[in-house]
Every structure is written in structure tokens, then in C-alpha cells.
mmCIF file of C-alpha atoms in Angstrom:
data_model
loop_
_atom_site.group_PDB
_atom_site.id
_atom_site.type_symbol
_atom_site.label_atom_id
_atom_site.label_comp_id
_atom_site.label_asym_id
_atom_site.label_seq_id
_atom_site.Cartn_x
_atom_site.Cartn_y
_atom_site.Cartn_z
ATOM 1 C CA UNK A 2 31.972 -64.066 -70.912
ATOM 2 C CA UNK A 3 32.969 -66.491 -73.588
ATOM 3 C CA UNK A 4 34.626 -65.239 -76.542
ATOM 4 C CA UNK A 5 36.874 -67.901 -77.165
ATOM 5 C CA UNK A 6 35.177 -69.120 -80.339
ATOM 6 C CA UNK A 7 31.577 -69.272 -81.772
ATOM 7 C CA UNK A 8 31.897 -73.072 -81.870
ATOM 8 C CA UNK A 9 32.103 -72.773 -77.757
ATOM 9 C CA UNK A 10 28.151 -71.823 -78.137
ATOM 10 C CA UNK A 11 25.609 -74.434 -78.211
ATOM 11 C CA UNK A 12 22.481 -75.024 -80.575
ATOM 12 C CA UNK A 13 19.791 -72.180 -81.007
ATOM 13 C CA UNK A 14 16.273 -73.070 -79.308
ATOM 14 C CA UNK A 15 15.095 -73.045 -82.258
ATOM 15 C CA UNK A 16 17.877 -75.739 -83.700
ATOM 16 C CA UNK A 17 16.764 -78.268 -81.127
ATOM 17 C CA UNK A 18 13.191 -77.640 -81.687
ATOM 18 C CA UNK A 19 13.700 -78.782 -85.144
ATOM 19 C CA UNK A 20 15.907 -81.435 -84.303
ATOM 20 C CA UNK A 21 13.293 -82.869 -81.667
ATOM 21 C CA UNK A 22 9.923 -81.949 -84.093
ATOM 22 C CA UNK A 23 12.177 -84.738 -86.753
ATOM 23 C CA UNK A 24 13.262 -87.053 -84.640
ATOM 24 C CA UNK A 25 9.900 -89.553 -84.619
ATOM 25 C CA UNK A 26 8.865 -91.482 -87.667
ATOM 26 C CA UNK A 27 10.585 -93.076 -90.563
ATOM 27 C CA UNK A 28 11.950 -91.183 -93.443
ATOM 28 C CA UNK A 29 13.596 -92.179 -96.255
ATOM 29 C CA UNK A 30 17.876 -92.597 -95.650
ATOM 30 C CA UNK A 31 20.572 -90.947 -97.322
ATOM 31 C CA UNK A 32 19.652 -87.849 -98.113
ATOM 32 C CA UNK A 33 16.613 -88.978 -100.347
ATOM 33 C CA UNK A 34 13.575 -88.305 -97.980
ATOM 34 C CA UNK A 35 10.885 -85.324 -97.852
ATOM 35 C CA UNK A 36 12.754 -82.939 -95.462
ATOM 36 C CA UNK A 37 15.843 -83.799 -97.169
ATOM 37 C CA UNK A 38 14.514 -82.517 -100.739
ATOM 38 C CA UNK A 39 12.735 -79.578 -98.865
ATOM 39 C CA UNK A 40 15.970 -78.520 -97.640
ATOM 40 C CA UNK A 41 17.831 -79.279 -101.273
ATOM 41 C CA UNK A 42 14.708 -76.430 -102.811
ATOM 42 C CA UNK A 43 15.231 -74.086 -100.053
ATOM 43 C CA UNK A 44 19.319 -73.660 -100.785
ATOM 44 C CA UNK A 45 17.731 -72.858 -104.627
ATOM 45 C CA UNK A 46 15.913 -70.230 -104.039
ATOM 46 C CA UNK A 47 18.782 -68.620 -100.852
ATOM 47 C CA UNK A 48 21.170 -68.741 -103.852
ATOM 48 C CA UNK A 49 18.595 -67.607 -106.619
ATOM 49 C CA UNK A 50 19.038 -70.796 -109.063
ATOM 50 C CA UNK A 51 19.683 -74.451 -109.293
ATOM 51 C CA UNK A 52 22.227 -75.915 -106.791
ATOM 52 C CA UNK A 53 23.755 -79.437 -105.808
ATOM 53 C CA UNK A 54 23.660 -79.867 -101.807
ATOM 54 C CA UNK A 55 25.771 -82.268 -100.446
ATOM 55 C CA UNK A 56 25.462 -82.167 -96.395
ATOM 56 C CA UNK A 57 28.716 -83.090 -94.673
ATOM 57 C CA UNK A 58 29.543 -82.939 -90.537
ATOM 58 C CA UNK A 59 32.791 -80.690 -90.531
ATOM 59 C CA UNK A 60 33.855 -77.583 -92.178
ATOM 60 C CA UNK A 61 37.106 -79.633 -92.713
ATOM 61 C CA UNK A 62 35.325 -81.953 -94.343
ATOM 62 C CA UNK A 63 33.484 -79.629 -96.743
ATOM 63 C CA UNK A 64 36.747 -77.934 -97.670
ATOM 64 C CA UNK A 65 38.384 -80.948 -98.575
ATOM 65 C CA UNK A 66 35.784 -82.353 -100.277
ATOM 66 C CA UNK A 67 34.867 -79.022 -102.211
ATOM 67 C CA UNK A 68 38.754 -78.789 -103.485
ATOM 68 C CA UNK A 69 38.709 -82.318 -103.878
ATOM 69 C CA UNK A 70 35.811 -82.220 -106.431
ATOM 70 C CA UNK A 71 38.038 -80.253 -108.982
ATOM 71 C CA UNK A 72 41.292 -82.668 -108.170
ATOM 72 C CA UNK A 73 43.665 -83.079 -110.666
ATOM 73 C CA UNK A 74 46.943 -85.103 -110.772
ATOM 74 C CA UNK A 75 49.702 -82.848 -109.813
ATOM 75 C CA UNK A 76 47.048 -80.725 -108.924
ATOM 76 C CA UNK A 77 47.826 -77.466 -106.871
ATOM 77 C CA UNK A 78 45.269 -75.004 -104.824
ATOM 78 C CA UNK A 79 46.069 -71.780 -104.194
ATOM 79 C CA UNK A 80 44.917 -69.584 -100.653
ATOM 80 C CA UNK A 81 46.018 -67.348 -98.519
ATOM 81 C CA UNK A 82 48.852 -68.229 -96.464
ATOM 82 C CA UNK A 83 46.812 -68.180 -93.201
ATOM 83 C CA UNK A 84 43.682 -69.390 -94.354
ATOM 84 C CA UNK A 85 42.177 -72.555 -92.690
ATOM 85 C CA UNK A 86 42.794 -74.861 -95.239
ATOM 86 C CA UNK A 87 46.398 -74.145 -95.110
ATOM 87 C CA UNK A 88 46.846 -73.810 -91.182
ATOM 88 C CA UNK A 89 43.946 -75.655 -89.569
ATOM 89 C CA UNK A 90 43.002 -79.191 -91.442
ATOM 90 C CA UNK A 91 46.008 -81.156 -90.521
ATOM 91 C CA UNK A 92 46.594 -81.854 -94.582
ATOM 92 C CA UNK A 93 42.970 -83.245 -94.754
ATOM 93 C CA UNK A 94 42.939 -81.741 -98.444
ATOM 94 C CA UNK A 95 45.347 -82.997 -99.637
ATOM 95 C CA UNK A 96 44.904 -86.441 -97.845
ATOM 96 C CA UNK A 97 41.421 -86.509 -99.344
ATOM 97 C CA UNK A 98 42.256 -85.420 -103.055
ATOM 98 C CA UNK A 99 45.292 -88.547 -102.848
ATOM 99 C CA UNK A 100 47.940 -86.146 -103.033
ATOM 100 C CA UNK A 101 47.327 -82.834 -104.242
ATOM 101 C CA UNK A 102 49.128 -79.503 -102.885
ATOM 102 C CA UNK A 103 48.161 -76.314 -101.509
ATOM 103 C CA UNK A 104 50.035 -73.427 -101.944
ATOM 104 C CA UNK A 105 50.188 -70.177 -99.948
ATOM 105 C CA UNK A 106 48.985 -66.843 -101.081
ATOM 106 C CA UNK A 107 50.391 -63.762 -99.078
ATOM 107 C CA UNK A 108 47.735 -60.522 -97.974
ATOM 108 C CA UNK A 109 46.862 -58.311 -95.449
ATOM 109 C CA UNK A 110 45.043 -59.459 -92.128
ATOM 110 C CA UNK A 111 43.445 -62.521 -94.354
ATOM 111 C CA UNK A 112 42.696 -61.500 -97.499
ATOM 112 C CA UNK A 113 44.553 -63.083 -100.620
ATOM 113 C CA UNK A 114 45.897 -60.459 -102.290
ATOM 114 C CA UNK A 115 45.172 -60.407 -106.300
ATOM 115 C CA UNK A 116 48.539 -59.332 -107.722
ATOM 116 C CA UNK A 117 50.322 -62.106 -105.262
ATOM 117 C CA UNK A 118 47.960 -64.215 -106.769
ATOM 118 C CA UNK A 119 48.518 -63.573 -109.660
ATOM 119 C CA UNK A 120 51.776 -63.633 -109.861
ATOM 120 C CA UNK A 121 51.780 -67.199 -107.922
ATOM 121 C CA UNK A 122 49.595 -68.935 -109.932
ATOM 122 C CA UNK A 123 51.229 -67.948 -113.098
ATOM 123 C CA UNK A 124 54.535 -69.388 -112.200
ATOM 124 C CA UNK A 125 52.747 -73.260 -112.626
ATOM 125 C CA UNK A 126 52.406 -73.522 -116.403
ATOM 126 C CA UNK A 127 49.981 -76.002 -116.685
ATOM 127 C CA UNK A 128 52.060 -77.478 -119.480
ATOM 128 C CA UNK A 129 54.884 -78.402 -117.543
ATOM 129 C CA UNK A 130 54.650 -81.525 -116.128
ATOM 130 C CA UNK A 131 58.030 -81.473 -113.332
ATOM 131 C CA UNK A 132 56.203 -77.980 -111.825
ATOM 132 C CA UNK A 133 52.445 -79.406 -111.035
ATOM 133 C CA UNK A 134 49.528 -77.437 -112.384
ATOM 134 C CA UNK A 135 46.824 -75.398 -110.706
ATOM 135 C CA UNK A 136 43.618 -76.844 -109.615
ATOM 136 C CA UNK A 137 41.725 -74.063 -107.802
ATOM 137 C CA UNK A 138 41.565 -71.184 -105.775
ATOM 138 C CA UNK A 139 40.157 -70.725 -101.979
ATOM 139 C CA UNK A 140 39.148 -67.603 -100.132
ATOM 140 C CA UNK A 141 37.537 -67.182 -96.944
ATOM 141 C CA UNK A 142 34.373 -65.334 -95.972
ATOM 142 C CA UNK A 143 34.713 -64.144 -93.489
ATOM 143 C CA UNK A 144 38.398 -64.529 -92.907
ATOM 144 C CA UNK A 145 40.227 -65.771 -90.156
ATOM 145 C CA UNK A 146 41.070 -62.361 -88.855
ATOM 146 C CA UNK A 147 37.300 -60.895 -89.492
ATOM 147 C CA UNK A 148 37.857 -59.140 -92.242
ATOM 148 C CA UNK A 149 35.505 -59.511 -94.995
ATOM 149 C CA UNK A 150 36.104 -59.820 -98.885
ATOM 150 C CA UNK A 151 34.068 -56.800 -100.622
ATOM 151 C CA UNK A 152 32.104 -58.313 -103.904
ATOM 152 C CA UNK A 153 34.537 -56.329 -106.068
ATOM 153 C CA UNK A 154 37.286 -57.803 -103.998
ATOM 154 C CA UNK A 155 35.814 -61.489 -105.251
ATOM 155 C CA UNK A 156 34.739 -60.910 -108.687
ATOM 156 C CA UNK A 157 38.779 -59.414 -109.050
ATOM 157 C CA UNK A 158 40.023 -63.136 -107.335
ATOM 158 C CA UNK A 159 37.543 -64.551 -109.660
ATOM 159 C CA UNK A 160 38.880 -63.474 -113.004
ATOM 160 C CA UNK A 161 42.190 -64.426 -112.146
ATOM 161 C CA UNK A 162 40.885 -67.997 -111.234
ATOM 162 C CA UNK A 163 38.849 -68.123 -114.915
ATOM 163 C CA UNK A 164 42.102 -66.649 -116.341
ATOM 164 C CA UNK A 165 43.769 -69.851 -115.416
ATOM 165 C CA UNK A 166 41.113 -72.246 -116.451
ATOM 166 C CA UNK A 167 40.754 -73.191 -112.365
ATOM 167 C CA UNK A 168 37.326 -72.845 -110.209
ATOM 168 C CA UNK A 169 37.085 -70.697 -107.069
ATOM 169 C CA UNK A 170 36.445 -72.161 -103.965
ATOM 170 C CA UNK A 171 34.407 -70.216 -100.454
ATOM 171 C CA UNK A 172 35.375 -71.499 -97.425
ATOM 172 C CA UNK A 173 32.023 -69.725 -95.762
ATOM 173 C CA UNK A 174 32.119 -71.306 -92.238
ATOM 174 C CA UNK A 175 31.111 -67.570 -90.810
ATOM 175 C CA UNK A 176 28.684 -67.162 -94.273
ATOM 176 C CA UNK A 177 26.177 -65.729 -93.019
ATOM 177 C CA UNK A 178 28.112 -63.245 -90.782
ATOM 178 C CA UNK A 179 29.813 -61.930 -94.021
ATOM 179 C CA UNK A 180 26.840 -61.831 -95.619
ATOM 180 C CA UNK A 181 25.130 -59.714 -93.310
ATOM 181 C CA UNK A 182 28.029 -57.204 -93.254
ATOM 182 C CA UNK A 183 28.138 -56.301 -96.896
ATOM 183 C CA UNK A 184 23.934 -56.103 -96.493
ATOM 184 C CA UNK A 185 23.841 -58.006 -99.741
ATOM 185 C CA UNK A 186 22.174 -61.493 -101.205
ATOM 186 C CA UNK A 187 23.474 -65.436 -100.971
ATOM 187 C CA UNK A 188 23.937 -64.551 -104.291
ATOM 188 C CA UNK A 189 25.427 -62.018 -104.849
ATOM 189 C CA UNK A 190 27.998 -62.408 -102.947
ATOM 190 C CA UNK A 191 28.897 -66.707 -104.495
ATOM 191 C CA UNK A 192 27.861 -67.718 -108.253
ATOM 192 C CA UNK A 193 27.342 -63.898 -109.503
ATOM 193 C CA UNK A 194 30.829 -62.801 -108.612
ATOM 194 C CA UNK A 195 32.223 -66.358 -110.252
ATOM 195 C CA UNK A 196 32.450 -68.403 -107.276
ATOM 196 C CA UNK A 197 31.818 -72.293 -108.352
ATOM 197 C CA UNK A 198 31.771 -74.119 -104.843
ATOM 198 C CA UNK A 199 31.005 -72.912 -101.630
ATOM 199 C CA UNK A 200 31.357 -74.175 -98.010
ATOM 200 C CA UNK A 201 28.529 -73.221 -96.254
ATOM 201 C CA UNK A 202 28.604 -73.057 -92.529
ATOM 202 C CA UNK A 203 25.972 -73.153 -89.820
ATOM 203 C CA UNK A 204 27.538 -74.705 -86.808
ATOM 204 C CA UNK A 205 29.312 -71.781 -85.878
ATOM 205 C CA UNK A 206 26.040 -69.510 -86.417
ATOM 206 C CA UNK A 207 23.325 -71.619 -84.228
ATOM 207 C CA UNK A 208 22.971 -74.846 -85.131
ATOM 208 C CA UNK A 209 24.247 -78.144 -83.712
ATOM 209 C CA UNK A 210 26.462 -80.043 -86.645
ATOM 210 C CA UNK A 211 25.438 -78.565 -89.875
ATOM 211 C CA UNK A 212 27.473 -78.137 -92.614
ATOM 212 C CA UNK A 213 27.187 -77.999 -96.522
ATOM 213 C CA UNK A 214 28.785 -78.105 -99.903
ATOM 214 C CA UNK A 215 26.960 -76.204 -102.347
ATOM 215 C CA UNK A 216 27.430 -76.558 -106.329
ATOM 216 C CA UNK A 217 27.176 -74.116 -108.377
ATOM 217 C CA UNK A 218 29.071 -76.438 -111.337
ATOM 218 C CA UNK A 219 25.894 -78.856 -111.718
ATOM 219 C CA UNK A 220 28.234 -81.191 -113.603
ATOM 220 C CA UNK A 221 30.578 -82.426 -111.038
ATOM 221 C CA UNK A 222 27.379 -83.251 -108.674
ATOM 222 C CA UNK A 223 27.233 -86.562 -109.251
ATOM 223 C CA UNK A 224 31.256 -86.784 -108.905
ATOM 224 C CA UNK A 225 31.020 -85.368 -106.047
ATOM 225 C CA UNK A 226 28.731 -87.820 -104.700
ATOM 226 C CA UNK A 227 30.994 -90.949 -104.913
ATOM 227 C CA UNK A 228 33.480 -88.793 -103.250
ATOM 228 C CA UNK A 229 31.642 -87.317 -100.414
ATOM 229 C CA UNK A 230 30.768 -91.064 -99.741
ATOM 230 C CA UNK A 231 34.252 -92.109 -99.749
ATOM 231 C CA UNK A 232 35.543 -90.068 -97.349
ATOM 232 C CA UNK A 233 32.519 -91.799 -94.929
ATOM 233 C CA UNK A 234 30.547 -87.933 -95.076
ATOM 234 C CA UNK A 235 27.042 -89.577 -96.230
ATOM 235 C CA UNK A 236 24.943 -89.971 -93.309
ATOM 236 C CA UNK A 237 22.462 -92.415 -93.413
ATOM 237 C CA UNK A 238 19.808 -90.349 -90.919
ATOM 238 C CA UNK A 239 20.765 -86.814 -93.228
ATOM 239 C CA UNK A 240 17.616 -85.618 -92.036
ATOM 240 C CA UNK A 241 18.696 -84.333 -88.671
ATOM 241 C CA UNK A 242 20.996 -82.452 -90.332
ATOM 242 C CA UNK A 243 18.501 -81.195 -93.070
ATOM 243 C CA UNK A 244 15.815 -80.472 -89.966
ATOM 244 C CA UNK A 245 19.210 -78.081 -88.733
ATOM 245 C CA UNK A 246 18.799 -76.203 -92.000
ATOM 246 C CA UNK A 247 14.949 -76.147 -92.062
ATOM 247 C CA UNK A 248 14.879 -74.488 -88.579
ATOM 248 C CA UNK A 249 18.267 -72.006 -89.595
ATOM 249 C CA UNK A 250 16.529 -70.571 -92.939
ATOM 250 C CA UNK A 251 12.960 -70.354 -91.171
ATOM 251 C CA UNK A 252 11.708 -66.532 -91.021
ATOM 252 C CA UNK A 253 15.274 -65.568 -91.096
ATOM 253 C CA UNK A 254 16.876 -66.986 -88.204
ATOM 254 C CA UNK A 255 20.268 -67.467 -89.711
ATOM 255 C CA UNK A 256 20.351 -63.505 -90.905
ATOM 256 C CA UNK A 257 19.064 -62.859 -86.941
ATOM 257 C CA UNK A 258 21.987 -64.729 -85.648
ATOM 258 C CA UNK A 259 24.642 -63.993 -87.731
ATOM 259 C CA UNK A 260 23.662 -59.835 -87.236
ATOM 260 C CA UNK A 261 23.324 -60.563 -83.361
ATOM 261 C CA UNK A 262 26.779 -62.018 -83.417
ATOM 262 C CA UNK A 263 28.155 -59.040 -85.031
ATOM 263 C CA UNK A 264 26.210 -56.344 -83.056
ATOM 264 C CA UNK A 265 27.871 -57.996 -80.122
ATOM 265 C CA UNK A 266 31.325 -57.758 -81.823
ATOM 266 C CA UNK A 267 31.050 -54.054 -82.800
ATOM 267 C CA UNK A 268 29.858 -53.492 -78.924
ATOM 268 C CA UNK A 269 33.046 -55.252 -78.273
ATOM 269 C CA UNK A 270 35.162 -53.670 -79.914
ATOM 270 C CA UNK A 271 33.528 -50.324 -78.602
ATOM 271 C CA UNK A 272 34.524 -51.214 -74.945
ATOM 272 C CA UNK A 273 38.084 -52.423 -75.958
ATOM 273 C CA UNK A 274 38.752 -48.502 -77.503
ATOM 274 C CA UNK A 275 36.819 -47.102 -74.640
ATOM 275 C CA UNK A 276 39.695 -49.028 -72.475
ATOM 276 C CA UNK A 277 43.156 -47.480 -71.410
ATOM 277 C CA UNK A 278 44.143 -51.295 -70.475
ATOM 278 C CA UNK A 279 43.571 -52.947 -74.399
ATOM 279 C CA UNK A 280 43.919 -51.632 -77.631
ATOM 280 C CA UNK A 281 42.131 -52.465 -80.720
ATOM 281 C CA UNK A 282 44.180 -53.991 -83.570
ATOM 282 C CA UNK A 283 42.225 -53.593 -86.562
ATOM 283 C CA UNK A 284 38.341 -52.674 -86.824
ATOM 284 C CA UNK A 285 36.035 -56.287 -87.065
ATOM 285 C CA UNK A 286 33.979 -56.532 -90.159
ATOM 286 C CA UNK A 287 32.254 -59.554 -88.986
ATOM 287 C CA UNK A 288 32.236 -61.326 -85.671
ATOM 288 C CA UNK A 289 35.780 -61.864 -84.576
ATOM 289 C CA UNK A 290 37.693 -58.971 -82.382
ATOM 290 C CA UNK A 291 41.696 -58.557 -82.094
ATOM 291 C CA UNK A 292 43.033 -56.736 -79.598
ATOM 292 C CA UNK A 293 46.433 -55.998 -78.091
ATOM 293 C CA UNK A 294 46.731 -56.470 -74.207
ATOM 294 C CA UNK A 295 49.084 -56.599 -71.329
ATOM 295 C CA UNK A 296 50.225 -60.385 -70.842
ATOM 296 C CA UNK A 297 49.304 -59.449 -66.647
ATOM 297 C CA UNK A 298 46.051 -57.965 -67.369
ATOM 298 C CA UNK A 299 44.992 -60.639 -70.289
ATOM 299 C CA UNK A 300 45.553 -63.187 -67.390
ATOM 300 C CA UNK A 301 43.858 -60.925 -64.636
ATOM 301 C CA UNK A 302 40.722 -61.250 -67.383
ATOM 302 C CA UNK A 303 40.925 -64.969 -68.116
ATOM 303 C CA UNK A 304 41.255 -65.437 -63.927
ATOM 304 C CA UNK A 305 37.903 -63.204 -63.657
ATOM 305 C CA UNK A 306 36.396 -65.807 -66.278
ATOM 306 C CA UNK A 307 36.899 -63.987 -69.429
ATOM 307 C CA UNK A 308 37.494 -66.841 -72.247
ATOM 308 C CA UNK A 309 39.362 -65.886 -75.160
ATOM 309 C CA UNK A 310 42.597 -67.072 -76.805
ATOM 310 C CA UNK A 311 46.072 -65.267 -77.673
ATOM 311 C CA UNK A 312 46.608 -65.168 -81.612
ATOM 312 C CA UNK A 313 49.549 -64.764 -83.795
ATOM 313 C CA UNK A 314 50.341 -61.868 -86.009
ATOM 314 C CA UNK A 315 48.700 -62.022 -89.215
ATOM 315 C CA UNK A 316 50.627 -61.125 -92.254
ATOM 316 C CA UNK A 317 50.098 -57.427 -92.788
ATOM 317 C CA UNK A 318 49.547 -56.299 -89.614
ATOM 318 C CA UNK A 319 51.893 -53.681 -88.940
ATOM 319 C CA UNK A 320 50.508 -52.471 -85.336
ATOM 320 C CA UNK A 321 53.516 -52.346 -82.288
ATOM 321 C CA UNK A 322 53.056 -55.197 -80.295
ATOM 322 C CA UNK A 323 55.928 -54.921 -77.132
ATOM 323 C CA UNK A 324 57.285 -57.594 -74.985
ATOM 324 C CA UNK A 325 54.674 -57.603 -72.659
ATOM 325 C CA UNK A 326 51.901 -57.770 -74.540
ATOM 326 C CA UNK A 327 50.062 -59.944 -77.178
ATOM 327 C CA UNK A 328 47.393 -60.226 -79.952
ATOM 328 C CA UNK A 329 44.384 -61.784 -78.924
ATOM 329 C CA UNK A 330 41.620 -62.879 -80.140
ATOM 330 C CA UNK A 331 37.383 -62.493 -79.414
ATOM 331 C CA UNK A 332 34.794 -64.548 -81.150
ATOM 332 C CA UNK A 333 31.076 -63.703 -80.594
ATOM 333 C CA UNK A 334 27.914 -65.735 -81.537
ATOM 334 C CA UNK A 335 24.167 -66.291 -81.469
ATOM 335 C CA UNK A 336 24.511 -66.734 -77.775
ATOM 336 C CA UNK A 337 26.752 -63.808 -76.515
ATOM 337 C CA UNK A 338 24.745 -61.038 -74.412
ATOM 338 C CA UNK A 339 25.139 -57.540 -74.487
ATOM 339 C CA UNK A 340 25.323 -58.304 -70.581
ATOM 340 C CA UNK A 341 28.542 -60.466 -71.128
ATOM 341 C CA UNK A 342 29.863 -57.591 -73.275
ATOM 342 C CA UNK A 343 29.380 -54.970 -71.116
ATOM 343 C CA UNK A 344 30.710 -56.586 -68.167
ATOM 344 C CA UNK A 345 33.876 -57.345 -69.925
ATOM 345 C CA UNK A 346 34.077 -53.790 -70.744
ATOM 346 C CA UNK A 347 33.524 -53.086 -67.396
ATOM 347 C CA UNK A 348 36.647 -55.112 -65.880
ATOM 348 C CA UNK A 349 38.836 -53.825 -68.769
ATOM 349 C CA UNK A 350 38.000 -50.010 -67.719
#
């Protein structure tokens, strides 16, 4: 019963098999050989045009990098307050960009919320030099909490962003699960709605260390290059990490996983509102699960080998929380059972 995080699970049988059907043979280093430019065709037509694909090992690195791309001196990004970038990178963005700032966004259970945004971002005149001037905007898809941005709910962020002459970033380490949820197209859901740079995730989802920056703005690729190999991201054997991606996009398998993960989130969540010992906190959208339990009883349930983590109170949540309880949080993945699920449910009732 592991629902402490989707990075707990370990590569998809499929992963390896690509991983181990690669690994004889010479190929040509650094991103330049067969598989590698197989791979680079594939994100084209996911995304439904022309992309630059710049494989990296870390979602941290990926966000950096992405913001990094569009770095500016006195440069300022803008996301929401409890967004990964802000929280979770230990300053890695603005380490990598030499200096630039990120600046928090408030909004409820994840989401940035346009008219804080707006409002925000319009305070740094780009003219004024003491103040610092914007540089881009981030969301997260899925969010931190679960929730997922709706494509009006991006195009609306998006406008603002163009508004202000900035680009607007993804952070899409749980992609694909937000994908699958709004049953809509790679997209649809990125360059349509105005994104220009995406981080696109697949270790969480399946595969072993697979991770991506994908263009949209064609004309900072070959910035982005230099910079991706500054930062030490430009593997010399890329294509174990392109053989990840053949094996995730084959006949689907990253759409499989990602709605297999969430299936096993919404069974979840079924059992913790079936309970008289947990209460949900919010509905999932994707594949993460909050709940309010009993301190006793969360520990009775971790004892029992139950893996899952206590969470803080995200900004909007307005749900009664008393001494003796907490928020925690449930991640489920590629490799979480309906078995697992239903014996967890089982122990809560």
C-alpha cells in the first residue's frame, strides 16, 4: 500500500524492455543518433507541429532550465505561491538563470489565480529599473494538490502572460495524468491555449529517469542548447533516455498509465468517503488524494504498512482541520493495484 508518491514506483515492464532492447550497439552521442531523432519526430506529431526537445534527468532541472531560457536581467517569474518551483527546487531557478527571482502568486488548492495575477505582475513596470521586470509565468499541470487547470482556465493565464510581453511556462511532471482528465489532446491543452515551454514528465508516470523540455518558441532552441549544456543536463548516451520515450508513447502506454493511476485515485478517494475514520478534503482531479485523519489512526495505518505523508494546508482550503488531526496526502501510479486500494479501504472502515 504505497501512496507516498508516484516517484516511490519503479519503471514499467515495458520501460525496461526498451531500455534493455537499446542498450547493445553503438549509436551516435549527444542526442544526435537514430532513436534520438525518432524520439525528437514522435514529440511533433503528440503536440501536432514542430517542436525543440531537449532531454534533461530531473523535473528540477527542466524547470529551471525552461524559465531560464527566457532569463532576463532583473528578471522576475511569477507562480503560484505553492507551486514546485517556489517550494521544492532549493532556488535551483534562480541559481541557474544567475540571479533571477520568483515571485508568488496566491489561489485556491494550487491554482494561480488570474486576477492575483494580474494584479501582481502589473505592479513590475518593466520600465523601472530599481523594481525588476517580469520574465515569465509558471503553472502546474497537474498541481501540487491534484487539481487540474481547465483549458479555459490556461488560455485566461495565458493572455495575461502575452499582455505583459512574458512567455508561459508548464511545469507538467504529472502531464499526462492531466491530460487524461480533461479527455483532451497534447495540444490542446500546451501551444493552442498560448503555452510557449513545457516540462514534460515521465518519471513519475512509468518510466525510469525521463524527463523533457519541449519548445514551442523554435527560436530560443539553439539558446537553449548552450544552456542545457551548462548546467551539465546533456547526456552523452541520450539514447537511454530517448529508448524511455520510445517505449512510453508506444500504442499508448503513457495515456494507459496515467488513466490507471487516476482510476486508482478516484477508487481511493471512494473508500476514504465510504470511511467514518477519514474524511476527504477536496475531490482529486488527477492522481493525488487529500484527506483529513486522526493523528492515532493515520499512525495505526502507517504501522499496518500504509505509506503516505502528512501535508500542509494549501492556500484556499477552508475545510476544519482540529487538533488531532491532519491533512494528508495519497499519490497513486502505474503500479498501484486496485488490491492495495481496497485493502486500505478495508483497514480504514
Amino acid at each position: 500500500m504505497f501512496f507516498a508518491s508516484d516517484n516511490w514506483a519503479g519503471a514499467h515492464p515495458n520501460i525496461v524492455a526498451g531500455l534493455s532492447a537499446n542498450a547493445g550497439g553503438y549509436s551516435t552521442a549527444y542526442g544526435d543518433g537514430a532513436l534520438d531523432q525518432a524520439v525528437y519526430q514522435r514529440f511533433n506529431e503528440i503536440f501536432e507541429r514542430e517542436v525543440a526537445v531537449f532531454f534533461v534527468a530531473t523535473g528540477t532541472a527542466a524547470n529551471s532550465l525552461a524559465l531560464t531560457a527566457y532569463n532576463k536581467p532583473g528578471g522576475i517569474s511569477f507562480a503560484h505561491r505553492e507551486s514546485h518551483v517556489i517550494e521544492d527546487e532549493c532556488g535551483a531557478p534562480s541559481y541557474f538563470s544567475g540571479g533571477s527571482r520568483l515571485h508568488e502568486i496566491d489561489g485556491a488548492l494550487g491554482k494561480v489565480d488570474p486576477h492575483n495575477l494580474e494584479r501582481t505582475i502589473g505592479r513590475f513596470a518593466p520600465e523601472i529599473v530599481h523594481w525588476g521586470r517580469p520574465m515569465a509565468v509558471s503553472i502546474t499541470q497537474s498541481t501540487e494538490v491534484g487539481t487540474v487547470y481547465g483549458l479555459h482556465e490556461i488560455e485566461t493565464i495565458s493572455a495575461i502572460a502575452k499582455q505583459h510581453s512574458v512567455p508561459l511556462h508548464m511545469d507538467g511532471a504529472r502531464f499526462a495524468n492531466a491530460l487524461v482528465a480533461l479527455d483532451t489532446t497534447p495540444a490542446e491543452m500546451t501551444w493552442k491555449r498560448g503555452v510557449d515551454i513545457l516540462s514534460f514528465g515521465g518519471t513519475k508516470n512509468g518510466c525510469w529517469c525521463a524527463e523533457a523540455i519541449v519548445l514551442f518558441d523554435l527560436d530560443r532552441a539553439k539558446e537553449l542548447a548552450f544552456l542545457r549544456k551548462r548546467a551539465a543536463q546533456l547526456f552523452s548516451k541520450s539514447r537511454f533516455v530517448a529508448a524511455q520515450f520510445e517505449a512510453y508513447f508506444k500504442d499508448g502506454l503513457w495515456l494507459d498509465t496515467a488513466r490507471h493511476a487516476n482510476a486508482m485515485a478516484a477508487r481511493l478517494a471512494a473508500a476514504i468517503e465510504d470511511s467514518a475514520m477519514a474524511k476527504l478534503a477536496w475531490l482529486p482531479q488527477a492522481n493525488e488524494v487529500f484527506a483529513v485523519i486522526k493523528k492515532a489512526e493515520a499512525e495505526r495505518l502507517q504501522a499496518a504498512g500504509a505509506a503516505f505523508y502528512d501535508w500542509h494546508r494549501p492556500h484556499g482550503f477552508d475545510g476544519h482541520i482540529s487538533e488531532d488531526e491532519l491533512l494528508y496526502r495519497f499519490v497513486t501510479s502505474f503500479a498501484t493495484t486496485a488490491e492495495d486500494v481496497d485493502r486500505f479501504g478495508l483497514m480504514l472502515a
